[in-house]
mmCIF file of C-alpha atoms in Angstrom:
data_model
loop_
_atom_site.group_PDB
_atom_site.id
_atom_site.type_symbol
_atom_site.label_atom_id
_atom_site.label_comp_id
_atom_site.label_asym_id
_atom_site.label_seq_id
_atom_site.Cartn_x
_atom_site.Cartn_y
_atom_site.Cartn_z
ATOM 1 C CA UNK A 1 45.814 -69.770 -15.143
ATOM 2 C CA UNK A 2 47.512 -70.158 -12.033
ATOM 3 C CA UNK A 3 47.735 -73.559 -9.592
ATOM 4 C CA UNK A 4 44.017 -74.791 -8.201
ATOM 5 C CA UNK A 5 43.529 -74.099 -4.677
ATOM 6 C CA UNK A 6 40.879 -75.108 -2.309
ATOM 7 C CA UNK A 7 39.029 -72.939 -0.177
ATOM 8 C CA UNK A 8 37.288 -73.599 3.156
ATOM 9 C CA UNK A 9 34.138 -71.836 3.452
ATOM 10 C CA UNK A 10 32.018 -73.553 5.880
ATOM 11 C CA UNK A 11 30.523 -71.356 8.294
ATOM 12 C CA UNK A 12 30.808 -74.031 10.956
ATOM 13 C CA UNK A 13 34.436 -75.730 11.178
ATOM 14 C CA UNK A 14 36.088 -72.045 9.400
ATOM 15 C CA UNK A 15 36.569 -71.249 12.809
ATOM 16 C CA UNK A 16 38.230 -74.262 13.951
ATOM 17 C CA UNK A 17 40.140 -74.902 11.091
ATOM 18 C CA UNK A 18 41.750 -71.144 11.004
ATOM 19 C CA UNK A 19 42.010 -70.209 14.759
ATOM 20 C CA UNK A 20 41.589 -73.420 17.175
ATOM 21 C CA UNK A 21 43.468 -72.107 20.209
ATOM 22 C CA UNK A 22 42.777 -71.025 23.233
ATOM 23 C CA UNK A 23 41.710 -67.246 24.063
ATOM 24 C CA UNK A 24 44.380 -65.053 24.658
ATOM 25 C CA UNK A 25 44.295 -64.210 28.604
ATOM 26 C CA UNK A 26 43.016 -60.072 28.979
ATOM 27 C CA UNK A 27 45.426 -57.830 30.657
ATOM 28 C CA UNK A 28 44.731 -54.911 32.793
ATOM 29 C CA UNK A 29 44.647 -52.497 29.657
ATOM 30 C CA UNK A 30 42.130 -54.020 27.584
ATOM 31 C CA UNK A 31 39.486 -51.960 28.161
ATOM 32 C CA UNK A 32 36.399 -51.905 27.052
ATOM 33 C CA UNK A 33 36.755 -48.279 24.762
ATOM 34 C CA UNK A 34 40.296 -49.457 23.587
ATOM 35 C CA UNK A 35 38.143 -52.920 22.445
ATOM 36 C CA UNK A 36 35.726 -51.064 20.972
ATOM 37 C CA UNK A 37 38.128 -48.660 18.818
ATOM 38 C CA UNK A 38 40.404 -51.538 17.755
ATOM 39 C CA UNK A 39 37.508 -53.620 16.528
ATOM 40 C CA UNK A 40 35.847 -51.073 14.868
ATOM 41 C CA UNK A 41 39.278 -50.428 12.973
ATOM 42 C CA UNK A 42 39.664 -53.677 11.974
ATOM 43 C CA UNK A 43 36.473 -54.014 10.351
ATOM 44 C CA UNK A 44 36.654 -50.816 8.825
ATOM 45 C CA UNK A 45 39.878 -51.596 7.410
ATOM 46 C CA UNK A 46 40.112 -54.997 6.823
ATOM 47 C CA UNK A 47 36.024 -55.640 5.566
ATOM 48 C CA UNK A 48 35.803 -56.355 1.711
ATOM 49 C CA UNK A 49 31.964 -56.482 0.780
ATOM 50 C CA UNK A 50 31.236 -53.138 2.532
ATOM 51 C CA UNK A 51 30.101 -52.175 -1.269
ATOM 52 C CA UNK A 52 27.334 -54.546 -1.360
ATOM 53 C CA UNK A 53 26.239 -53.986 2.023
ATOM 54 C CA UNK A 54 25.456 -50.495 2.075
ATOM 55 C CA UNK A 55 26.220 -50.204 5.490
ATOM 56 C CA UNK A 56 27.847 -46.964 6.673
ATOM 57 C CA UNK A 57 30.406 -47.881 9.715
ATOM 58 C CA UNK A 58 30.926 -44.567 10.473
ATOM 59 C CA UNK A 59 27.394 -44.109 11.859
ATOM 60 C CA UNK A 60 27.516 -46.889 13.475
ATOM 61 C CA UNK A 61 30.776 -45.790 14.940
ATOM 62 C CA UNK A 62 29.331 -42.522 16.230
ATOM 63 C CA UNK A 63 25.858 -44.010 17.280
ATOM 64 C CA UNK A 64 27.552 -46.623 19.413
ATOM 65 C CA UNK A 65 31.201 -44.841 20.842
ATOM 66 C CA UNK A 66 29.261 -43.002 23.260
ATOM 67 C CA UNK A 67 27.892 -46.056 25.005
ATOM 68 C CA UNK A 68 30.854 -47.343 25.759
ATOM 69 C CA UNK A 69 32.719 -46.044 29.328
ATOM 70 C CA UNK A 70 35.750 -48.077 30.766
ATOM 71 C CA UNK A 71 34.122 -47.226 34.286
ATOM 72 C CA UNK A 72 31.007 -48.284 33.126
ATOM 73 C CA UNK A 73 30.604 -50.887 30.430
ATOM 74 C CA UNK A 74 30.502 -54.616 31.777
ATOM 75 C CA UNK A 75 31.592 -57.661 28.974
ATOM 76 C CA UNK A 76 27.977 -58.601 28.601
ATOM 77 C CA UNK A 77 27.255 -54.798 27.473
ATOM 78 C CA UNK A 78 29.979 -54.673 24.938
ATOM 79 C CA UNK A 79 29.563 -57.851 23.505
ATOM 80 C CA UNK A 80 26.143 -57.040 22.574
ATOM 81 C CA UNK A 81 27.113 -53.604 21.211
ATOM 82 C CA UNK A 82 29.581 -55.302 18.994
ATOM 83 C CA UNK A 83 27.366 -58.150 17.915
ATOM 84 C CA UNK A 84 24.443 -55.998 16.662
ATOM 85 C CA UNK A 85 27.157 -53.726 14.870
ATOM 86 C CA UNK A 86 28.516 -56.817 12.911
ATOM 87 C CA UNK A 87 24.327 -57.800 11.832
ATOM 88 C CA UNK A 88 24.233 -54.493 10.278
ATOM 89 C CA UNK A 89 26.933 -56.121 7.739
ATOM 90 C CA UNK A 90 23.722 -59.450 7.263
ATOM 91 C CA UNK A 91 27.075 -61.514 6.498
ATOM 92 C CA UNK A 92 27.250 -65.143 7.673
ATOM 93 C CA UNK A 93 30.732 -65.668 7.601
ATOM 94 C CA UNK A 94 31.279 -62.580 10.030
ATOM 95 C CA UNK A 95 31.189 -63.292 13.755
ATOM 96 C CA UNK A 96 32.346 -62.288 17.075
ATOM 97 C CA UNK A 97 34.003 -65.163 19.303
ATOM 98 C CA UNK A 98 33.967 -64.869 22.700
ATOM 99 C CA UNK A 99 33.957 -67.123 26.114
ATOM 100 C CA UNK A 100 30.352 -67.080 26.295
ATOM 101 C CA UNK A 101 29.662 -68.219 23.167
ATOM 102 C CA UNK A 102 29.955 -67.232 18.812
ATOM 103 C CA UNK A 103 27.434 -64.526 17.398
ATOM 104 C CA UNK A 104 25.847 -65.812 13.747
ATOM 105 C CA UNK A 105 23.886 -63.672 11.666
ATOM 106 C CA UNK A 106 20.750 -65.744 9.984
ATOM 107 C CA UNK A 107 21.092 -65.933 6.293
ATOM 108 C CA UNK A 108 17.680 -67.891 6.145
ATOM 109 C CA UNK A 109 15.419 -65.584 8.733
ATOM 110 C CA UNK A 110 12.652 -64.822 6.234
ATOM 111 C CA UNK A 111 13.166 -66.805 3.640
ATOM 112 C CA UNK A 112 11.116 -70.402 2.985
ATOM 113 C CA UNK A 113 13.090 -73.053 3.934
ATOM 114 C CA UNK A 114 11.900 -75.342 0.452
ATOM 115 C CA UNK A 115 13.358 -78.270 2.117
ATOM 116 C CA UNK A 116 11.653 -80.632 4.841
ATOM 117 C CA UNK A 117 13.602 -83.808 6.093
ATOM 118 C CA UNK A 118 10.826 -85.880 7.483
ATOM 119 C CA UNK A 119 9.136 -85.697 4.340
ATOM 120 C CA UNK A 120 11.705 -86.194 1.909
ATOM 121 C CA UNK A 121 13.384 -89.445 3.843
ATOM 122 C CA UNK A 122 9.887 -90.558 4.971
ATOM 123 C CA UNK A 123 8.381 -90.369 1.030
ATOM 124 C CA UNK A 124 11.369 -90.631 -0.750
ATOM 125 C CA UNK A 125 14.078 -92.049 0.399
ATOM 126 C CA UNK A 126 13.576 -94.190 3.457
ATOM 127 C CA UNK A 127 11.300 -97.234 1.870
ATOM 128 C CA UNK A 128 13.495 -97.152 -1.297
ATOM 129 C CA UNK A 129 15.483 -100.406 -1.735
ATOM 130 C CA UNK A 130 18.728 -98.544 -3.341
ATOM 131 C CA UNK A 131 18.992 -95.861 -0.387
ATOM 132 C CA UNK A 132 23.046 -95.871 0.446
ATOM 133 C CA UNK A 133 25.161 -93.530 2.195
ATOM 134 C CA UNK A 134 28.203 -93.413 0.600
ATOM 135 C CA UNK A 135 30.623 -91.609 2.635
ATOM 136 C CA UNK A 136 29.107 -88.123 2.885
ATOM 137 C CA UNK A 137 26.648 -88.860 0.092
ATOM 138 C CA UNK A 138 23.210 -90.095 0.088
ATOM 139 C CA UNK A 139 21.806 -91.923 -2.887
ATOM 140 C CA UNK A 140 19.136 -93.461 -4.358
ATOM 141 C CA UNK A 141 17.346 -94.632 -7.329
ATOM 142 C CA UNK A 142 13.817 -92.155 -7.764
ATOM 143 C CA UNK A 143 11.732 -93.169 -10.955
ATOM 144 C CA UNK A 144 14.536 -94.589 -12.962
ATOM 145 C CA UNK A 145 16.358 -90.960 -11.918
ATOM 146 C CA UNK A 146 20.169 -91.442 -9.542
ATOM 147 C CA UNK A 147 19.791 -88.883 -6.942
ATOM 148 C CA UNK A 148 22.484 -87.382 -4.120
ATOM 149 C CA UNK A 149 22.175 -85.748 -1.578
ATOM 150 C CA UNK A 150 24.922 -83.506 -0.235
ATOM 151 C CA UNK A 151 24.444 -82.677 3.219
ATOM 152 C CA UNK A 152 28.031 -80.353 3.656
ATOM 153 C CA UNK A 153 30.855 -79.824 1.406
ATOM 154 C CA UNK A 154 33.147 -79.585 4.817
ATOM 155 C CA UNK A 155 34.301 -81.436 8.395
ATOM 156 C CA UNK A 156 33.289 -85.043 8.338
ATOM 157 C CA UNK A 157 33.123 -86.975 12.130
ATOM 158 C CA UNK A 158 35.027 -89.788 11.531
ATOM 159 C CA UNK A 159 34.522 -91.423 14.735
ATOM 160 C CA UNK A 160 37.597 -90.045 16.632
ATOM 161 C CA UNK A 161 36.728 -86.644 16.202
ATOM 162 C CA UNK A 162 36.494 -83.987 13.500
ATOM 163 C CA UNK A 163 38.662 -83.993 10.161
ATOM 164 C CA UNK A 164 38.927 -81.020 9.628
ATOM 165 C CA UNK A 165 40.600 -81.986 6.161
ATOM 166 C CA UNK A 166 38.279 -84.311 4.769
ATOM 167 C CA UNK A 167 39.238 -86.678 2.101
ATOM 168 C CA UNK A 168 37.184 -84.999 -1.388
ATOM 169 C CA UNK A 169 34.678 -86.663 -2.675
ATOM 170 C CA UNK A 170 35.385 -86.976 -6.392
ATOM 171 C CA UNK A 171 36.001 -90.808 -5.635
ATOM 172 C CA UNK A 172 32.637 -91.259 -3.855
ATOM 173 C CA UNK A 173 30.781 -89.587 -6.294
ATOM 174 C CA UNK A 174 32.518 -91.335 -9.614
ATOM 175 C CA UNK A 175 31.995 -94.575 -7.482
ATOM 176 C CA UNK A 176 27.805 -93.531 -7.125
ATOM 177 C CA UNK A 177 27.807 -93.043 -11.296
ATOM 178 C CA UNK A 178 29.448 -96.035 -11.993
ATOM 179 C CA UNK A 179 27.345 -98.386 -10.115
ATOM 180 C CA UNK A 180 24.527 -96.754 -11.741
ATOM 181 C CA UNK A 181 24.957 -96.377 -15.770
ATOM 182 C CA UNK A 182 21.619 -96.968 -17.180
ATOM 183 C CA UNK A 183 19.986 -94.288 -14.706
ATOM 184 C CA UNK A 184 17.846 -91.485 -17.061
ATOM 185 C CA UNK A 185 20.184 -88.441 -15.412
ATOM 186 C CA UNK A 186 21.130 -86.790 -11.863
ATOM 187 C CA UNK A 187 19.403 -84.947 -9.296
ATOM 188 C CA UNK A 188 22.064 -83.408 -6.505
ATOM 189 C CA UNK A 189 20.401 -82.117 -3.813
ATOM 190 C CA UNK A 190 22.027 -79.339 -1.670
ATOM 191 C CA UNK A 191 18.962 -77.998 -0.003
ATOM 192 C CA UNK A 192 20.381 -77.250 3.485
ATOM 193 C CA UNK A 193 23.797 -78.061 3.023
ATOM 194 C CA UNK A 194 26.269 -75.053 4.635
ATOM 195 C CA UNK A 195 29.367 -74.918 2.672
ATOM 196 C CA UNK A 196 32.672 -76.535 3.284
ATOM 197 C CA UNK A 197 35.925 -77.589 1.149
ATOM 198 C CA UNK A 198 35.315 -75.635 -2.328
ATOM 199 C CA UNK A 199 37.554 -78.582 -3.687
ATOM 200 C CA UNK A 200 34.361 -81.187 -3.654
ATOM 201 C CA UNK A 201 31.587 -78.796 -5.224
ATOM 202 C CA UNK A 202 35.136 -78.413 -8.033
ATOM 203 C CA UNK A 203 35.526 -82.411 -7.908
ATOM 204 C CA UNK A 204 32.053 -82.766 -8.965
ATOM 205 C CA UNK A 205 31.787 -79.566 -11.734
ATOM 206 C CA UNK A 206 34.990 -81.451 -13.337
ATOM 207 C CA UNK A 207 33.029 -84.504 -14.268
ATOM 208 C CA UNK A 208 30.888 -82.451 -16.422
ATOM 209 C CA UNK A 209 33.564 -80.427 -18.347
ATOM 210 C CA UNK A 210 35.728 -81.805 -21.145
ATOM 211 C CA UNK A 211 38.344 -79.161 -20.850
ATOM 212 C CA UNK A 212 40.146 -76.826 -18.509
ATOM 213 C CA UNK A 213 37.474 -74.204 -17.312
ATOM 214 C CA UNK A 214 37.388 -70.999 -15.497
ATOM 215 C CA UNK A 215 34.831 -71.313 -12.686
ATOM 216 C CA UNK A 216 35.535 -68.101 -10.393
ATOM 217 C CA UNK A 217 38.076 -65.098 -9.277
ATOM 218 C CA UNK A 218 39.564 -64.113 -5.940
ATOM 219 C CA UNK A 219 40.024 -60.606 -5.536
ATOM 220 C CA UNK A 220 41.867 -59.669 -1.968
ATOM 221 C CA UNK A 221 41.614 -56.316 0.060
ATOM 222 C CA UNK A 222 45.044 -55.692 0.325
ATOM 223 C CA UNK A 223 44.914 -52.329 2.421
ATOM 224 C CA UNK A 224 43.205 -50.001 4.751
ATOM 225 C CA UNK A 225 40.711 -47.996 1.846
ATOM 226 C CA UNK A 226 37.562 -49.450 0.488
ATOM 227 C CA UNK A 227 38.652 -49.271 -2.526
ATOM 228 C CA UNK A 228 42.247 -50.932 -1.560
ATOM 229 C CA UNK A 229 41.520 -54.583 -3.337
ATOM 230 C CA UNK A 230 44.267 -56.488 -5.331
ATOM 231 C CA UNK A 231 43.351 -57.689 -8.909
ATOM 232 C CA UNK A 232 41.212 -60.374 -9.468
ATOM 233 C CA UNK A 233 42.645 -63.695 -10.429
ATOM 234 C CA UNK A 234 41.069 -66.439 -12.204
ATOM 235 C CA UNK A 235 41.253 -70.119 -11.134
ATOM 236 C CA UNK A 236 39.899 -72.808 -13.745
ATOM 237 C CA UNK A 237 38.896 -76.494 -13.079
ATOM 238 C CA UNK A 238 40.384 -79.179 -14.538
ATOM 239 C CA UNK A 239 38.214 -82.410 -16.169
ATOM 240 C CA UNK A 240 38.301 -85.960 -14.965
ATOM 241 C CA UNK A 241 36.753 -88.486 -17.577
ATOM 242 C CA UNK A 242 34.416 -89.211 -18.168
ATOM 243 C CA UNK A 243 32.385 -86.745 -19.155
ATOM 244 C CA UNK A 244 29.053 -86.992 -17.529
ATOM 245 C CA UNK A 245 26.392 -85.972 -20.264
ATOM 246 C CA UNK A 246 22.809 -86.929 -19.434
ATOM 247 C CA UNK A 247 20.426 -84.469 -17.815
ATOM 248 C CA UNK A 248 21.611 -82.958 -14.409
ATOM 249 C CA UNK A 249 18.855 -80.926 -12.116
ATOM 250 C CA UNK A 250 20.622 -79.032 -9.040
ATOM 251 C CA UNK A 251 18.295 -78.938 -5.926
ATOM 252 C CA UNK A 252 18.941 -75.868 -4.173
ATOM 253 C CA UNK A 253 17.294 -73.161 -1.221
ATOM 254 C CA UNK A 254 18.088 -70.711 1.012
ATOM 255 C CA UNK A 255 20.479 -72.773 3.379
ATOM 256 C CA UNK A 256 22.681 -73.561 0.707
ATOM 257 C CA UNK A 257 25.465 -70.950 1.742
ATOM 258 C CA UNK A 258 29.186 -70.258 1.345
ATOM 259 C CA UNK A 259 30.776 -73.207 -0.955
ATOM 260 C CA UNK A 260 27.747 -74.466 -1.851
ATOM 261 C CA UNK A 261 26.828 -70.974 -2.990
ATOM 262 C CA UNK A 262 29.932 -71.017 -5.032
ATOM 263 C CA UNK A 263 28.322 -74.591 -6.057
ATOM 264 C CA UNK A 264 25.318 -73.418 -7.501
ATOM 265 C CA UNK A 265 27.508 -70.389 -8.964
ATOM 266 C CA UNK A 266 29.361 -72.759 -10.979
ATOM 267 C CA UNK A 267 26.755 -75.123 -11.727
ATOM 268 C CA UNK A 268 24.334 -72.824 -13.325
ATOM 269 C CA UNK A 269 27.021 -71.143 -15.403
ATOM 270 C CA UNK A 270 29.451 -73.811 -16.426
ATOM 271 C CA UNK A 271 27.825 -77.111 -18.290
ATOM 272 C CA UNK A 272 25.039 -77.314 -20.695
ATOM 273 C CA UNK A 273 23.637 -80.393 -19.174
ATOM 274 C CA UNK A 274 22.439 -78.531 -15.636
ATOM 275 C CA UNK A 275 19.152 -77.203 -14.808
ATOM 276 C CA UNK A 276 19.041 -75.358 -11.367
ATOM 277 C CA UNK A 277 15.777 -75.230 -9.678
ATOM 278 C CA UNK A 278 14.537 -74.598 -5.897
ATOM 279 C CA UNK A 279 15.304 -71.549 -4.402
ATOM 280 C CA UNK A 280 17.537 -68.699 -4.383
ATOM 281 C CA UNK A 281 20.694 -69.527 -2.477
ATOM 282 C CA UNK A 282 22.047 -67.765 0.707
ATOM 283 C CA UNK A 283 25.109 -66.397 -0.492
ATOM 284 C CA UNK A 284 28.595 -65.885 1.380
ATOM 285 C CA UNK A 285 30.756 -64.802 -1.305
ATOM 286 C CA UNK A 286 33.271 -63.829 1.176
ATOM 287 C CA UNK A 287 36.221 -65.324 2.506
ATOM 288 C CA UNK A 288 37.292 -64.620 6.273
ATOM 289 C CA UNK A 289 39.968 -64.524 8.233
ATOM 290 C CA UNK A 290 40.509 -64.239 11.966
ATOM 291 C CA UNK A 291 41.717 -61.061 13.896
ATOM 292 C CA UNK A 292 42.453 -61.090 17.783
ATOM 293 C CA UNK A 293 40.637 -58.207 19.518
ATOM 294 C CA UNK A 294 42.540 -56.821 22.923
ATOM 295 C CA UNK A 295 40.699 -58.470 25.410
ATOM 296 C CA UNK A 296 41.197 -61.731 23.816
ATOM 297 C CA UNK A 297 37.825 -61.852 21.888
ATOM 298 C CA UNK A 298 37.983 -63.222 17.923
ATOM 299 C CA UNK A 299 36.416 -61.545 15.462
ATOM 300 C CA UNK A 300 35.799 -63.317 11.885
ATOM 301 C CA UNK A 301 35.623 -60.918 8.981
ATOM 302 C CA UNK A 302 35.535 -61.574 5.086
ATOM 303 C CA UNK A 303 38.319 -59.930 3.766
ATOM 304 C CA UNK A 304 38.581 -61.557 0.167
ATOM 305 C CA UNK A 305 35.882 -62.076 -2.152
ATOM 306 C CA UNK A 306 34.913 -64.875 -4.134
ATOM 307 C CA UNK A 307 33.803 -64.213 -8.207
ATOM 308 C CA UNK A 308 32.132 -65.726 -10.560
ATOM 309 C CA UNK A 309 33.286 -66.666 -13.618
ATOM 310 C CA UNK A 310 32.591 -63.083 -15.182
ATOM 311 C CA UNK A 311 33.711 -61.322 -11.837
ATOM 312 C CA UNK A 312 30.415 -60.506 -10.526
ATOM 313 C CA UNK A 313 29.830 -60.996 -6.854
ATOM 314 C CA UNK A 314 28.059 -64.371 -5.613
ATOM 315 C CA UNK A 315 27.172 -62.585 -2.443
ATOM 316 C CA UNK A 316 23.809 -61.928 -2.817
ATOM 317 C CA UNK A 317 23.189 -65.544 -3.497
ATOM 318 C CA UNK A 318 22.249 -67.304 -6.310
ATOM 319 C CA UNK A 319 19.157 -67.115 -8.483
ATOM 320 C CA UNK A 320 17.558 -70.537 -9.548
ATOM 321 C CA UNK A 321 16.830 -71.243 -13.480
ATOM 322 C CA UNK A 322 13.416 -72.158 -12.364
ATOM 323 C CA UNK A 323 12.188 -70.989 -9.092
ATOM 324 C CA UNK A 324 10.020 -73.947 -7.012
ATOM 325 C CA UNK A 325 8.985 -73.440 -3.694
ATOM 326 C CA UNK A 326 7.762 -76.241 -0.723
ATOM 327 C CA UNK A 327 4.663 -74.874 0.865
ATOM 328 C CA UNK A 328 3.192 -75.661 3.717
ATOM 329 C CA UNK A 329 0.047 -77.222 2.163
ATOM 330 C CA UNK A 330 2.939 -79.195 -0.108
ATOM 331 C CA UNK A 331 4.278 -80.757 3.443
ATOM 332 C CA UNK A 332 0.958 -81.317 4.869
ATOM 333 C CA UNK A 333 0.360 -83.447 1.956
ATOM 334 C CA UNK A 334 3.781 -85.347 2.122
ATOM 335 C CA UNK A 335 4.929 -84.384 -1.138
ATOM 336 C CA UNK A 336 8.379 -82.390 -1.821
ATOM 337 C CA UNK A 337 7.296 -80.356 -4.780
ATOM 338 C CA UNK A 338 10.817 -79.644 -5.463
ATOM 339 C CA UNK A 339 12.361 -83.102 -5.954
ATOM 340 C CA UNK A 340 8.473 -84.062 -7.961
ATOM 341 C CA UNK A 341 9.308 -80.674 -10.276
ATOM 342 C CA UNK A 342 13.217 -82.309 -11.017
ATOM 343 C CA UNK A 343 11.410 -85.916 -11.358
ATOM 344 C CA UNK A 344 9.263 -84.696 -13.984
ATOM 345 C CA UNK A 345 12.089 -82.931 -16.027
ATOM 346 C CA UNK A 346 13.413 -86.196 -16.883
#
């Protein structure tokens, strides 16, 4: 299998990390139809998941060229035009960047959010005598049960800023297990947690595998057709000893997107040892890129995607082996149902 790779996924510092620079200063030609033809181009030809989507870009096209006059359409006008064409696509790692601000479409709208804060660190975590954060993990001791809690995969502040690269956490994880031996399993909580580096959620898989695995595919468009996609080619994950073998439950909900999508992916179909319960996850099984529009706008598209281990698409998001869901009656009570249904497995 070809050389490991990491992937930033992280709907939050992608942008950064792939196209921090300044907008590119309009000229006297960018008009509004010209920005509206080359953008629609781009996504027509460059867009990889247009398959799963169901979305036909050619009506939108015709629906939407009409409204656009270079006598008559102001920036504000286009903008939204272009912003409600790109939530037709319901894809959280497309967006539209502009000087007034980044469109996002809501992976979670609709969707229970199984997770609430105030009652899991007021109930759980905050009165517990082993509560640490250990660099961008939180852990404590439940019931005789070590439990983390992954809040991103990606940018850590590190008090001068953003690293944009940050350090992966296979050392603070291995560093959480060993100080905690006699523990009855794991609970890893990514309820919330947006994506990031795919090289941590592949640090963390490797402690659970005793040999080199295949964990998921990249398949690339690679021209202008739909159907224009490269082959797809399979990356595997390496182990680092030792094996972790006791009973592993994986927390997960609707905000778990992007690499922590390809988290759960991996998790559920990998090791023996891991139970997956919460949620369904939010997807963003694509990977973007950046493309310049005329009048300096950036628009972020997903132009590979990301497989599972079998080459099916992770876009969709990810099913749980048991569903559990936080109701409202749950929080009014204080109780995270979730985390008590993972307790109880152990």
């Amino acid at each position: 299998m070809p050389i490991k790779h990491y992937i930033y996924l992280s709907s939050v510092c992608l942008f950064f990390l792939s196209c921090e620079k300044a907008f590119i200063t309009p000229t006297p030609s960018d008009e509004p139809e010209q920005v509206f033809e080359t953008f629609w181009q781009l996504v027509e030809e460059n867009y990889c998941l247009f398959e799963e989507k169901q979305v036909d870009w050619q009506a939108l096209y015709d629906t939407n060229r009409s409204k656009i006059t270079n006598s008559n359409t102001v920036d504000a006008q286009l903008e939204k035009i272009l912003e409600e064409m790109l939530g037709e696509l319901k894809d959280g790692h497309v967006n539209l960047r502009t000087p007034t601000g980044r469109s996002r479409f809501d992976y979670t709208e609709g969707f229970p959010s199984n997770l609430n804060r105030g009652t899991l660190y007021q109930n759980y975590l905050n009165n517990n005598s082993t509560l640490a954060e250990v660099g961008s993990i939180v852990k404590a001791v439940i019931d005789s049960v070590l439990y983390m809690r992954i809040t991103s995969f990606g940018s850590l502040n590190n008090g001068d800023g953003v690293d944009l690269n940050p350090t992966i956490i296979d050392a603070e994880f291995d560093a959480i297990l060993a100080d905690h031996p006699n523990t009855k399993g794991l609970i890893i909580d990514v309820r919330g947690n947006s994506g990031g580096n795919t090289g941590n959620p592949d640090a963390i898989l490797a402690r659970f595998i005793n040999q080199p695995t295949l964990a998921y595919h990249l398949r690339p468009k690679n021209g202008p057709k739909r159907t224009d996609f490269g082959p797809a080619e399979g990356f595997n994950i390496n182990p680092r000893a030792p094996q972790y073998l006791k009973k592993v439950v994986l927390l997960t909900n609707r905000a778990s997107y992007s690499a922590t999508n390809y988290f759960a992916s991996i998790m559920k179909n990998i090791p023996d040892n891991v139970t997956v319960i919460g949620g369904k996850t939010g997807g963003g099984g694509g990977l973007p890129t950046y493309k310049d529009l005329p009048n300096g706008w950036i628009l972020r598209l997903s132009t590979t995607q990301l497989l599972d281990l079998n080459q099916q698409q992770i876009e969709g998001g990810i099913e749980p082996d048991i569903n559990v869901e936080l109701t409202e009656e749950d929080i009014e009570k204080g109780k995270d149902t979730i985390l008590e249904f993972a307790l109880a497995m152990f």
